[in-house]
């Protein structure tokens, strides 16, 4: 096993490996605080080093480590009812999205999703003041579409964060529930990629390196979150959703 992993990293320099490991640790801390980070940050270093093709499978494998560490760190805050609503409905479409293996490249799709994300923050706050939140039925319906996007991209996790907050979760419960759902989704993606034959020794080796760095990052993030007031943490989560939507909109015009 170790020889296979070592062989997979043979064509990557030590400097490049150090960059990947450092970014993986940083992304894990960011994700542990905000609920999102790896899918957005890791392509920034993976694409220049490895090219765009293996990014989605690599992030999918590393996410198993990342979300396992996060789920363990926040295990007492998981909302299992929301997990059982989302996972069964999202898993089939996730497998379909991974099989299609496409990326969000259409300008119209990126504009639509980005706009929805950015508007979801003020809309959620207004509706919350009026006593409204995303119902279980609505959460299940959105889970079907989210699973399709999540299966074929590396950055759709931001949508799950927005869905959970719209369903009434806040603070650590958002991070914990997101981690468990994402872990189940990750298993489906990796299994599909494995059956499709797109996981080679290099992809697995890089993913294991990233995943190893992600586990301590989750516990560093937990320490930070425990010191944050709920209002500040909620503001951070809202900020991540808005920035994620803005990035999608900006990408649509590039």
Short mmCIF file of N, CA, C and O in Angstrom, two decimals, residues 9 16 97 101 104 107 119 130 135 154 157 165 181-183 192 203 218 223 225 239:
data_model
loop_
_atom_site.label_atom_id
_atom_site.label_comp_id
_atom_site.label_asym_id
_atom_site.label_seq_id
_atom_site.Cartn_x
_atom_site.Cartn_y
_atom_site.Cartn_z
N UNK A 9 3.08 9.43 -6.11
CA UNK A 9 3.59 10.78 -5.89
C UNK A 9 4.95 11.01 -6.54
O UNK A 9 5.53 12.09 -6.39
N UNK A 16 5.92 20.97 -4.45
CA UNK A 16 4.50 20.88 -4.81
C UNK A 16 3.71 20.10 -3.77
O UNK A 16 2.59 20.47 -3.43
N UNK A 97 -24.74 12.22 -11.05
CA UNK A 97 -23.88 13.36 -11.35
C UNK A 97 -22.42 12.96 -11.46
O UNK A 97 -21.69 13.46 -12.32
N UNK A 101 -20.09 13.18 -14.65
CA UNK A 101 -18.80 13.82 -14.40
C UNK A 101 -18.62 15.13 -15.18
O UNK A 101 -17.71 15.30 -15.98
N UNK A 104 -19.75 22.67 -13.53
CA UNK A 104 -20.60 23.83 -13.76
C UNK A 104 -19.85 24.82 -14.65
O UNK A 104 -19.01 25.55 -14.19
N UNK A 107 -22.81 29.52 -18.41
CA UNK A 107 -22.96 30.85 -17.81
C UNK A 107 -24.32 31.01 -17.13
O UNK A 107 -24.41 31.55 -16.03
N UNK A 119 -28.82 35.73 -2.63
CA UNK A 119 -30.12 36.21 -2.15
C UNK A 119 -30.67 35.38 -1.00
O UNK A 119 -31.55 35.82 -0.27
N UNK A 130 -40.19 36.24 10.23
CA UNK A 130 -41.62 36.02 10.05
C UNK A 130 -42.03 34.60 10.43
O UNK A 130 -43.16 34.19 10.19
N UNK A 135 -39.14 23.75 4.97
CA UNK A 135 -39.79 22.59 5.57
C UNK A 135 -39.04 21.32 5.23
O UNK A 135 -38.16 21.29 4.37
N UNK A 154 -16.85 19.92 -7.70
CA UNK A 154 -16.11 19.92 -6.43
C UNK A 154 -16.51 21.06 -5.53
O UNK A 154 -15.95 21.21 -4.44
N UNK A 157 -20.82 21.99 -2.33
CA UNK A 157 -21.08 21.91 -0.90
C UNK A 157 -21.63 23.20 -0.31
O UNK A 157 -22.33 23.17 0.70
N UNK A 165 -29.07 25.92 6.67
CA UNK A 165 -29.37 27.15 7.40
C UNK A 165 -30.82 27.58 7.13
O UNK A 165 -31.51 28.06 8.03
N UNK A 181 -23.62 14.40 6.23
CA UNK A 181 -24.25 14.27 4.91
C UNK A 181 -23.18 14.20 3.83
O UNK A 181 -23.24 13.36 2.93
N UNK A 182 -22.19 15.07 3.91
CA UNK A 182 -21.13 15.11 2.91
C UNK A 182 -20.31 13.82 2.92
O UNK A 182 -19.80 13.41 1.88
N UNK A 183 -20.18 13.21 4.09
CA UNK A 183 -19.45 11.94 4.17
C UNK A 183 -20.19 10.86 3.38
O UNK A 183 -19.58 10.10 2.61
N UNK A 192 -18.51 5.56 -7.36
CA UNK A 192 -18.83 5.74 -8.79
C UNK A 192 -17.58 6.01 -9.60
O UNK A 192 -17.40 5.45 -10.69
N UNK A 203 -3.96 9.93 -8.11
CA UNK A 203 -5.14 10.56 -7.52
C UNK A 203 -5.35 10.10 -6.08
O UNK A 203 -5.62 10.90 -5.18
N UNK A 218 -9.57 19.74 11.42
CA UNK A 218 -10.94 19.74 11.95
C UNK A 218 -10.97 20.05 13.44
O UNK A 218 -11.85 20.77 13.93
N UNK A 223 -11.74 24.07 18.07
CA UNK A 223 -11.26 24.95 19.14
C UNK A 223 -11.61 26.41 18.85
O UNK A 223 -12.02 27.15 19.74
N UNK A 225 -14.11 27.48 16.87
CA UNK A 225 -15.56 27.67 16.90
C UNK A 225 -16.08 27.77 18.33
O UNK A 225 -16.99 28.54 18.63
N UNK A 239 -21.53 34.90 5.47
CA UNK A 239 -20.52 35.48 4.61
C UNK A 239 -19.97 34.49 3.61
O UNK A 239 -19.74 34.82 2.44
#
